[in-house]
PDB file of C-alpha atoms in Angstrom:
ATOM      1  CA  UNK A   1     113.941  79.824  86.197  1.00 47.00           C
ATOM      2  CA  UNK A   2     114.081  83.158  87.969  1.00 47.00           C
ATOM      3  CA  UNK A   3     112.694  86.397  86.563  1.00 47.00           C
ATOM      4  CA  UNK A   4     113.537  89.952  87.625  1.00 45.00           C
ATOM      5  CA  UNK A   5     113.174  93.447  86.163  1.00 48.00           C
ATOM      6  CA  UNK A   6     116.592  94.950  85.594  1.00 47.00           C
ATOM      7  CA  UNK A   7     118.019  98.127  84.038  1.00 51.00           C
ATOM      8  CA  UNK A   8     115.489  99.990  81.875  1.00 57.00           C
ATOM      9  CA  UNK A   9     112.836  97.688  83.396  1.00 58.00           C
ATOM     10  CA  UNK A  10     113.794  94.814  81.069  1.00 61.00           C
ATOM     11  CA  UNK A  11     112.818  91.293  82.246  1.00 63.00           C
ATOM     12  CA  UNK A  12     115.781  88.982  82.926  1.00 69.00           C
ATOM     13  CA  UNK A  13     115.700  85.214  83.540  1.00 59.00           C
ATOM     14  CA  UNK A  14     118.153  82.516  84.553  1.00 52.00           C
ATOM     15  CA  UNK A  15     118.188  78.964  85.930  1.00 56.00           C
ATOM     16  CA  UNK A  16     116.499  75.894  84.436  1.00 56.00           C
ATOM     17  CA  UNK A  17     114.938  76.231  80.992  1.00 54.00           C
ATOM     18  CA  UNK A  18     112.373  73.413  81.291  1.00 52.00           C
ATOM     19  CA  UNK A  19     109.047  74.165  79.532  1.00 48.00           C
ATOM     20  CA  UNK A  20     110.551  77.331  77.997  1.00 50.00           C
ATOM     21  CA  UNK A  21     110.518  79.004  81.406  1.00 52.00           C
ATOM     22  CA  UNK A  22     113.445  81.226  80.374  1.00 53.00           C
ATOM     23  CA  UNK A  23     111.759  82.457  77.214  1.00 57.00           C
ATOM     24  CA  UNK A  24     112.217  81.404  73.560  1.00 55.00           C
ATOM     25  CA  UNK A  25     112.152  77.669  72.688  1.00 55.00           C
ATOM     26  CA  UNK A  26     115.417  75.699  72.787  1.00 56.00           C
ATOM     27  CA  UNK A  27     116.944  78.109  75.278  1.00 59.00           C
ATOM     28  CA  UNK A  28     119.522  76.264  77.374  1.00 61.00           C
ATOM     29  CA  UNK A  29     119.919  76.525  81.126  1.00 60.00           C
ATOM     30  CA  UNK A  30     121.477  79.851  82.044  1.00 55.00           C
ATOM     31  CA  UNK A  31     123.752  80.576  84.971  1.00 49.00           C
ATOM     32  CA  UNK A  32     123.713  84.375  84.677  1.00 54.00           C
ATOM     33  CA  UNK A  33     120.782  86.778  84.046  1.00 59.00           C
ATOM     34  CA  UNK A  34     119.809  87.202  80.400  1.00 59.00           C
ATOM     35  CA  UNK A  35     117.135  89.522  78.916  1.00 61.00           C
ATOM     36  CA  UNK A  36     113.892  87.932  77.717  1.00 60.00           C
ATOM     37  CA  UNK A  37     113.449  88.429  73.961  1.00 55.00           C
ATOM     38  CA  UNK A  38     110.135  89.171  72.264  1.00 52.00           C
ATOM     39  CA  UNK A  39     111.332  87.279  69.188  1.00 48.00           C
ATOM     40  CA  UNK A  40     107.823  86.488  67.959  1.00 46.00           C
ATOM     41  CA  UNK A  41     106.926  90.145  67.377  1.00 42.00           C
ATOM     42  CA  UNK A  42     107.504  91.894  64.074  1.00 36.00           C
ATOM     43  CA  UNK A  43     109.808  94.403  65.766  1.00 45.00           C
ATOM     44  CA  UNK A  44     111.665  91.949  68.014  1.00 43.00           C
ATOM     45  CA  UNK A  45     113.011  93.522  71.205  1.00 49.00           C
ATOM     46  CA  UNK A  46     113.631  92.820  74.876  1.00 59.00           C
ATOM     47  CA  UNK A  47     110.631  92.383  77.172  1.00 69.00           C
ATOM     48  CA  UNK A  48     110.842  95.874  78.630  1.00 70.00           C
ATOM     49  CA  UNK A  49     108.765  98.463  80.530  1.00 78.00           C
ATOM     50  CA  UNK A  50     108.198  95.958  83.339  1.00 78.00           C
ATOM     51  CA  UNK A  51     106.528  97.213  86.521  1.00 85.00           C
ATOM     52  CA  UNK A  52     106.550  93.857  88.324  1.00 89.00           C
ATOM     53  CA  UNK A  53     107.700  90.286  87.673  1.00 87.00           C
ATOM     54  CA  UNK A  54     106.579  87.059  89.358  1.00 90.00           C
ATOM     55  CA  UNK A  55     108.166  83.617  88.878  1.00 84.00           C
ATOM     56  CA  UNK A  56     106.287  80.385  89.600  1.00 83.00           C
ATOM     57  CA  UNK A  57     107.028  76.719  88.930  1.00 82.00           C
ATOM     58  CA  UNK A  58     108.584  76.676  85.426  1.00 84.00           C
ATOM     59  CA  UNK A  59     106.569  79.752  84.402  1.00 89.00           C
ATOM     60  CA  UNK A  60     106.741  83.534  84.644  1.00 88.00           C
ATOM     61  CA  UNK A  61     104.388  86.496  84.688  1.00 91.00           C
ATOM     62  CA  UNK A  62     105.207  90.148  83.968  1.00 91.00           C
ATOM     63  CA  UNK A  63     103.188  93.316  84.563  1.00 93.00           C
ATOM     64  CA  UNK A  64     104.144  96.003  82.056  1.00 89.00           C
ATOM     65  CA  UNK A  65     103.878  99.788  82.158  1.00 89.00           C
ATOM     66  CA  UNK A  66     100.644  99.824  80.173  1.00 92.00           C
ATOM     67  CA  UNK A  67      99.054  97.644  82.914  1.00 95.00           C
ATOM     68  CA  UNK A  68      99.009  94.573  80.656  1.00 95.00           C
ATOM     69  CA  UNK A  69     100.005  91.105  81.914  1.00 96.00           C
ATOM     70  CA  UNK A  70     102.314  88.769  79.967  1.00 93.00           C
ATOM     71  CA  UNK A  71     103.033  85.087  80.700  1.00 93.00           C
ATOM     72  CA  UNK A  72     105.091  82.169  79.380  1.00 89.00           C
ATOM     73  CA  UNK A  73     106.355  78.729  80.406  1.00 89.00           C
ATOM     74  CA  UNK A  74     104.577  75.662  81.734  1.00 89.00           C
ATOM     75  CA  UNK A  75     100.777  75.801  81.397  1.00 93.00           C
ATOM     76  CA  UNK A  76      99.581  72.919  83.605  1.00 90.00           C
ATOM     77  CA  UNK A  77      96.013  73.457  84.853  1.00 92.00           C
ATOM     78  CA  UNK A  78      95.737  76.483  82.564  1.00 95.00           C
ATOM     79  CA  UNK A  79      97.783  78.508  85.058  1.00 95.00           C
ATOM     80  CA  UNK A  80      98.923  80.948  82.352  1.00 96.00           C
ATOM     81  CA  UNK A  81      95.330  82.167  81.941  1.00 97.00           C
ATOM     82  CA  UNK A  82      95.341  82.169  78.135  1.00 97.00           C
ATOM     83  CA  UNK A  83      92.335  79.876  77.659  1.00 96.00           C
ATOM     84  CA  UNK A  84      94.589  77.210  76.151  1.00 92.00           C
ATOM     85  CA  UNK A  85      95.327  73.636  77.195  1.00 88.00           C
ATOM     86  CA  UNK A  86      98.831  73.550  75.688  1.00 87.00           C
ATOM     87  CA  UNK A  87     101.395  72.077  78.072  1.00 87.00           C
ATOM     88  CA  UNK A  88     103.613  75.109  77.576  1.00 88.00           C
ATOM     89  CA  UNK A  89     103.642  78.578  76.035  1.00 88.00           C
ATOM     90  CA  UNK A  90     107.229  79.223  74.901  1.00 84.00           C
ATOM     91  CA  UNK A  91     107.086  82.979  74.250  1.00 84.00           C
ATOM     92  CA  UNK A  92     105.750  85.910  76.312  1.00 87.00           C
ATOM     93  CA  UNK A  93     102.032  86.222  75.536  1.00 91.00           C
ATOM     94  CA  UNK A  94      99.549  88.822  76.750  1.00 94.00           C
ATOM     95  CA  UNK A  95      96.508  87.733  78.781  1.00 97.00           C
ATOM     96  CA  UNK A  96      93.939  89.563  76.690  1.00 96.00           C
ATOM     97  CA  UNK A  97      90.979  88.738  78.950  1.00 97.00           C
ATOM     98  CA  UNK A  98      92.354  90.722  81.909  1.00 98.00           C
ATOM     99  CA  UNK A  99      91.496  94.403  82.434  1.00 97.00           C
ATOM    100  CA  UNK A 100      94.247  96.844  83.362  1.00 98.00           C
ATOM    101  CA  UNK A 101      96.180  95.360  86.291  1.00 98.00           C
ATOM    102  CA  UNK A 102      98.249  96.910  89.094  1.00 97.00           C
ATOM    103  CA  UNK A 103      99.565  93.809  90.953  1.00 97.00           C
ATOM    104  CA  UNK A 104     100.354  90.199  89.992  1.00 97.00           C
ATOM    105  CA  UNK A 105     101.223  86.955  91.781  1.00 96.00           C
ATOM    106  CA  UNK A 106     102.230  83.690  90.135  1.00 94.00           C
ATOM    107  CA  UNK A 107     102.020  80.637  92.362  1.00 92.00           C
ATOM    108  CA  UNK A 108     103.351  77.205  91.482  1.00 88.00           C
ATOM    109  CA  UNK A 109      99.991  75.941  90.196  1.00 91.00           C
ATOM    110  CA  UNK A 110      97.735  79.006  89.886  1.00 95.00           C
ATOM    111  CA  UNK A 111      97.846  82.803  89.622  1.00 97.00           C
ATOM    112  CA  UNK A 112      96.191  85.965  90.853  1.00 97.00           C
ATOM    113  CA  UNK A 113      96.039  89.639  89.938  1.00 98.00           C
ATOM    114  CA  UNK A 114      94.571  92.902  91.224  1.00 98.00           C
ATOM    115  CA  UNK A 115      93.087  95.238  88.618  1.00 98.00           C
ATOM    116  CA  UNK A 116      93.360  99.031  88.790  1.00 98.00           C
ATOM    117  CA  UNK A 117      89.913  99.218  90.418  1.00 98.00           C
ATOM    118  CA  UNK A 118      91.012  96.914  93.249  1.00 98.00           C
ATOM    119  CA  UNK A 119      89.191  93.757  92.112  1.00 98.00           C
ATOM    120  CA  UNK A 120      90.805  90.302  92.489  1.00 98.00           C
ATOM    121  CA  UNK A 121      91.187  87.930  89.523  1.00 98.00           C
ATOM    122  CA  UNK A 122      92.240  84.277  89.894  1.00 98.00           C
ATOM    123  CA  UNK A 123      92.932  81.338  87.548  1.00 98.00           C
ATOM    124  CA  UNK A 124      94.691  77.966  87.312  1.00 96.00           C
ATOM    125  CA  UNK A 125      94.410  75.014  89.718  1.00 93.00           C
ATOM    126  CA  UNK A 126      91.530  75.459  92.163  1.00 93.00           C
ATOM    127  CA  UNK A 127      90.957  72.080  93.822  1.00 89.00           C
ATOM    128  CA  UNK A 128      91.265  73.406  97.386  1.00 88.00           C
ATOM    129  CA  UNK A 129      89.097  76.480  96.918  1.00 92.00           C
ATOM    130  CA  UNK A 130      92.271  78.521  96.573  1.00 93.00           C
ATOM    131  CA  UNK A 131      90.815  80.590  93.729  1.00 95.00           C
ATOM    132  CA  UNK A 132      88.170  82.019  96.068  1.00 95.00           C
ATOM    133  CA  UNK A 133      85.341  81.416  93.592  1.00 95.00           C
ATOM    134  CA  UNK A 134      83.064  79.437  95.918  1.00 93.00           C
ATOM    135  CA  UNK A 135      84.001  76.077  94.369  1.00 93.00           C
ATOM    136  CA  UNK A 136      86.942  73.723  93.807  1.00 92.00           C
ATOM    137  CA  UNK A 137      87.127  74.090  90.037  1.00 94.00           C
ATOM    138  CA  UNK A 138      90.124  75.010  87.917  1.00 95.00           C
ATOM    139  CA  UNK A 139      90.004  77.679  85.195  1.00 97.00           C
ATOM    140  CA  UNK A 140      92.304  78.463  82.268  1.00 97.00           C
ATOM    141  CA  UNK A 141      91.095  82.061  81.974  1.00 98.00           C
ATOM    142  CA  UNK A 142      91.001  84.738  84.724  1.00 98.00           C
ATOM    143  CA  UNK A 143      87.895  84.745  86.933  1.00 98.00           C
ATOM    144  CA  UNK A 144      86.773  87.707  89.062  1.00 98.00           C
ATOM    145  CA  UNK A 145      86.423  86.941  92.787  1.00 96.00           C
ATOM    146  CA  UNK A 146      82.873  88.130  93.400  1.00 96.00           C
ATOM    147  CA  UNK A 147      83.027  87.441  97.138  1.00 94.00           C
ATOM    148  CA  UNK A 148      85.327  90.474  97.435  1.00 95.00           C
ATOM    149  CA  UNK A 149      83.189  92.776  95.295  1.00 94.00           C
ATOM    150  CA  UNK A 150      83.066  96.248  96.811  1.00 93.00           C
ATOM    151  CA  UNK A 151      86.367  95.773  98.679  1.00 95.00           C
ATOM    152  CA  UNK A 152      89.337  97.487  97.063  1.00 97.00           C
ATOM    153  CA  UNK A 153      92.345  95.190  97.313  1.00 97.00           C
ATOM    154  CA  UNK A 154      96.016  96.145  97.282  1.00 96.00           C
ATOM    155  CA  UNK A 155      97.792  92.805  96.695  1.00 96.00           C
ATOM    156  CA  UNK A 156      97.248  89.057  96.348  1.00 97.00           C
ATOM    157  CA  UNK A 157      99.736  86.274  97.142  1.00 95.00           C
ATOM    158  CA  UNK A 158      99.567  82.715  95.768  1.00 94.00           C
ATOM    159  CA  UNK A 159     101.231  79.566  97.154  1.00 87.00           C
ATOM    160  CA  UNK A 160     104.686  78.804  95.740  1.00 83.00           C
ATOM    161  CA  UNK A 161     107.127  75.936  96.302  1.00 69.00           C
ATOM    162  CA  UNK A 162     104.785  73.264  94.946  1.00 66.00           C
ATOM    163  CA  UNK A 163     104.987  71.128  91.824  1.00 60.00           C
ATOM    164  CA  UNK A 164     102.486  69.128  89.815  1.00 54.00           C
ATOM    165  CA  UNK A 165     103.817  66.011  91.555  1.00 45.00           C
ATOM    166  CA  UNK A 166     101.961  67.056  94.705  1.00 48.00           C
ATOM    167  CA  UNK A 167      98.554  66.691  93.062  1.00 49.00           C
ATOM    168  CA  UNK A 168      96.943  63.222  92.854  1.00 45.00           C
ATOM    169  CA  UNK A 169      95.627  62.226  89.444  1.00 42.00           C
ATOM    170  CA  UNK A 170      92.433  60.403  90.456  1.00 39.00           C
ATOM    171  CA  UNK A 171      89.259  62.477  90.369  1.00 42.00           C
ATOM    172  CA  UNK A 172      87.892  61.090  93.635  1.00 41.00           C
ATOM    173  CA  UNK A 173      90.932  62.473  95.437  1.00 43.00           C
ATOM    174  CA  UNK A 174      91.180  65.810  93.661  1.00 43.00           C
ATOM    175  CA  UNK A 175      90.380  67.763  96.832  1.00 39.00           C
ATOM    176  CA  UNK A 176      93.411  66.319  98.649  1.00 44.00           C
ATOM    177  CA  UNK A 177      97.105  66.967  98.274  1.00 41.00           C
ATOM    178  CA  UNK A 178      98.947  63.935  99.577  1.00 39.00           C
ATOM    179  CA  UNK A 179     101.865  64.664 101.857  1.00 41.00           C
ATOM    180  CA  UNK A 180     101.834  68.400 101.141  1.00 57.00           C
ATOM    181  CA  UNK A 181     100.023  71.486 102.294  1.00 65.00           C
ATOM    182  CA  UNK A 182      97.431  72.376  99.651  1.00 76.00           C
ATOM    183  CA  UNK A 183      97.347  75.747  97.887  1.00 87.00           C
ATOM    184  CA  UNK A 184      95.982  78.732  99.799  1.00 88.00           C
ATOM    185  CA  UNK A 185      95.808  82.435  99.023  1.00 93.00           C
ATOM    186  CA  UNK A 186      96.283  85.659 100.965  1.00 94.00           C
ATOM    187  CA  UNK A 187      95.185  89.135  99.912  1.00 95.00           C
ATOM    188  CA  UNK A 188      95.525  92.570 101.517  1.00 95.00           C
ATOM    189  CA  UNK A 189      92.894  95.291 101.122  1.00 95.00           C
ATOM    190  CA  UNK A 190      93.649  98.973 100.737  1.00 95.00           C
ATOM    191  CA  UNK A 191      92.248  99.375 104.265  1.00 94.00           C
ATOM    192  CA  UNK A 192      94.924  96.980 105.565  1.00 93.00           C
ATOM    193  CA  UNK A 193      92.702  93.925 106.178  1.00 92.00           C
ATOM    194  CA  UNK A 194      94.156  90.480 105.444  1.00 92.00           C
ATOM    195  CA  UNK A 195      91.929  87.945 103.658  1.00 93.00           C
ATOM    196  CA  UNK A 196      92.670  84.228 103.402  1.00 92.00           C
ATOM    197  CA  UNK A 197      91.094  81.345 101.472  1.00 93.00           C
ATOM    198  CA  UNK A 198      91.900  77.836 100.261  1.00 88.00           C
ATOM    199  CA  UNK A 199      93.528  75.039 102.280  1.00 79.00           C
ATOM    200  CA  UNK A 200      93.678  75.750 106.004  1.00 66.00           C
ATOM    201  CA  UNK A 201      95.140  72.683 107.677  1.00 56.00           C
ATOM    202  CA  UNK A 202      96.042  72.904 111.351  1.00 52.00           C
ATOM    203  CA  UNK A 203      93.263  75.419 112.066  1.00 47.00           C
ATOM    204  CA  UNK A 204      90.770  74.867 114.865  1.00 40.00           C
ATOM    205  CA  UNK A 205      86.974  75.078 114.904  1.00 38.00           C
ATOM    206  CA  UNK A 206      86.513  73.460 111.485  1.00 38.00           C
ATOM    207  CA  UNK A 207      86.994  76.699 109.551  1.00 38.00           C
ATOM    208  CA  UNK A 208      88.528  74.752 106.667  1.00 36.00           C
ATOM    209  CA  UNK A 209      85.109  73.949 105.272  1.00 36.00           C
ATOM    210  CA  UNK A 210      84.257  77.637 105.338  1.00 34.00           C
ATOM    211  CA  UNK A 211      87.354  79.087 103.702  1.00 41.00           C
ATOM    212  CA  UNK A 212      87.333  76.425 101.014  1.00 40.00           C
ATOM    213  CA  UNK A 213      83.912  77.659  99.917  1.00 37.00           C
ATOM    214  CA  UNK A 214      83.810  81.418 100.286  1.00 41.00           C
ATOM    215  CA  UNK A 215      86.831  83.683 100.195  1.00 42.00           C
ATOM    216  CA  UNK A 216      85.134  86.259 102.413  1.00 40.00           C
ATOM    217  CA  UNK A 217      84.266  83.987 105.309  1.00 47.00           C
ATOM    218  CA  UNK A 218      87.749  83.911 106.833  1.00 41.00           C
ATOM    219  CA  UNK A 219      89.322  87.285 107.609  1.00 43.00           C
ATOM    220  CA  UNK A 220      92.495  87.653 109.638  1.00 41.00           C
ATOM    221  CA  UNK A 221      93.108  91.152 110.954  1.00 36.00           C
TER     222      UNK A 221
END
């Protein structure tokens, strides 16, 4: 599905409805934009007051005017950040563990956010070091990227265009993505510096081992 913020900053979706990516359960595929309903709330209404929307693989993320982050859809690898292992979350749900946020990015398999103080938060699939946490672990709740502590960031950008089919299932191969470029992440600081971490195929001087471990070790200006 595709998600945008339309008139009155209401979230609209359309496209495939697999894993409730368009909103409420049992929603059929849609070929024109349709507002996302908050049907699970006592005072049901459209998902409004949206500052930013970000659509990933069968999942969506919305940043609202009160700086809260809401997600729904497929939850593989805990990419919705709700601390749950459910395969899908059918209705927009707030990520309570995040502080106030000013920027969001939903990748196909993981997500990132920038809080109002400029700190980076990452969660979801992390097998290529793409979460910037100094390891290759995956997390189903947001984790603060400590390697960027003290650097105020403006935006973060997660890899899209990937599906769960790109990830091998055997644990001894979890650091490899067969036939595909693995996830990597870019982030821009308020000073205009570009940071990169995660998979870095086709790069010389063996920097892959570095950027897979520490998100601060590879800086592209």
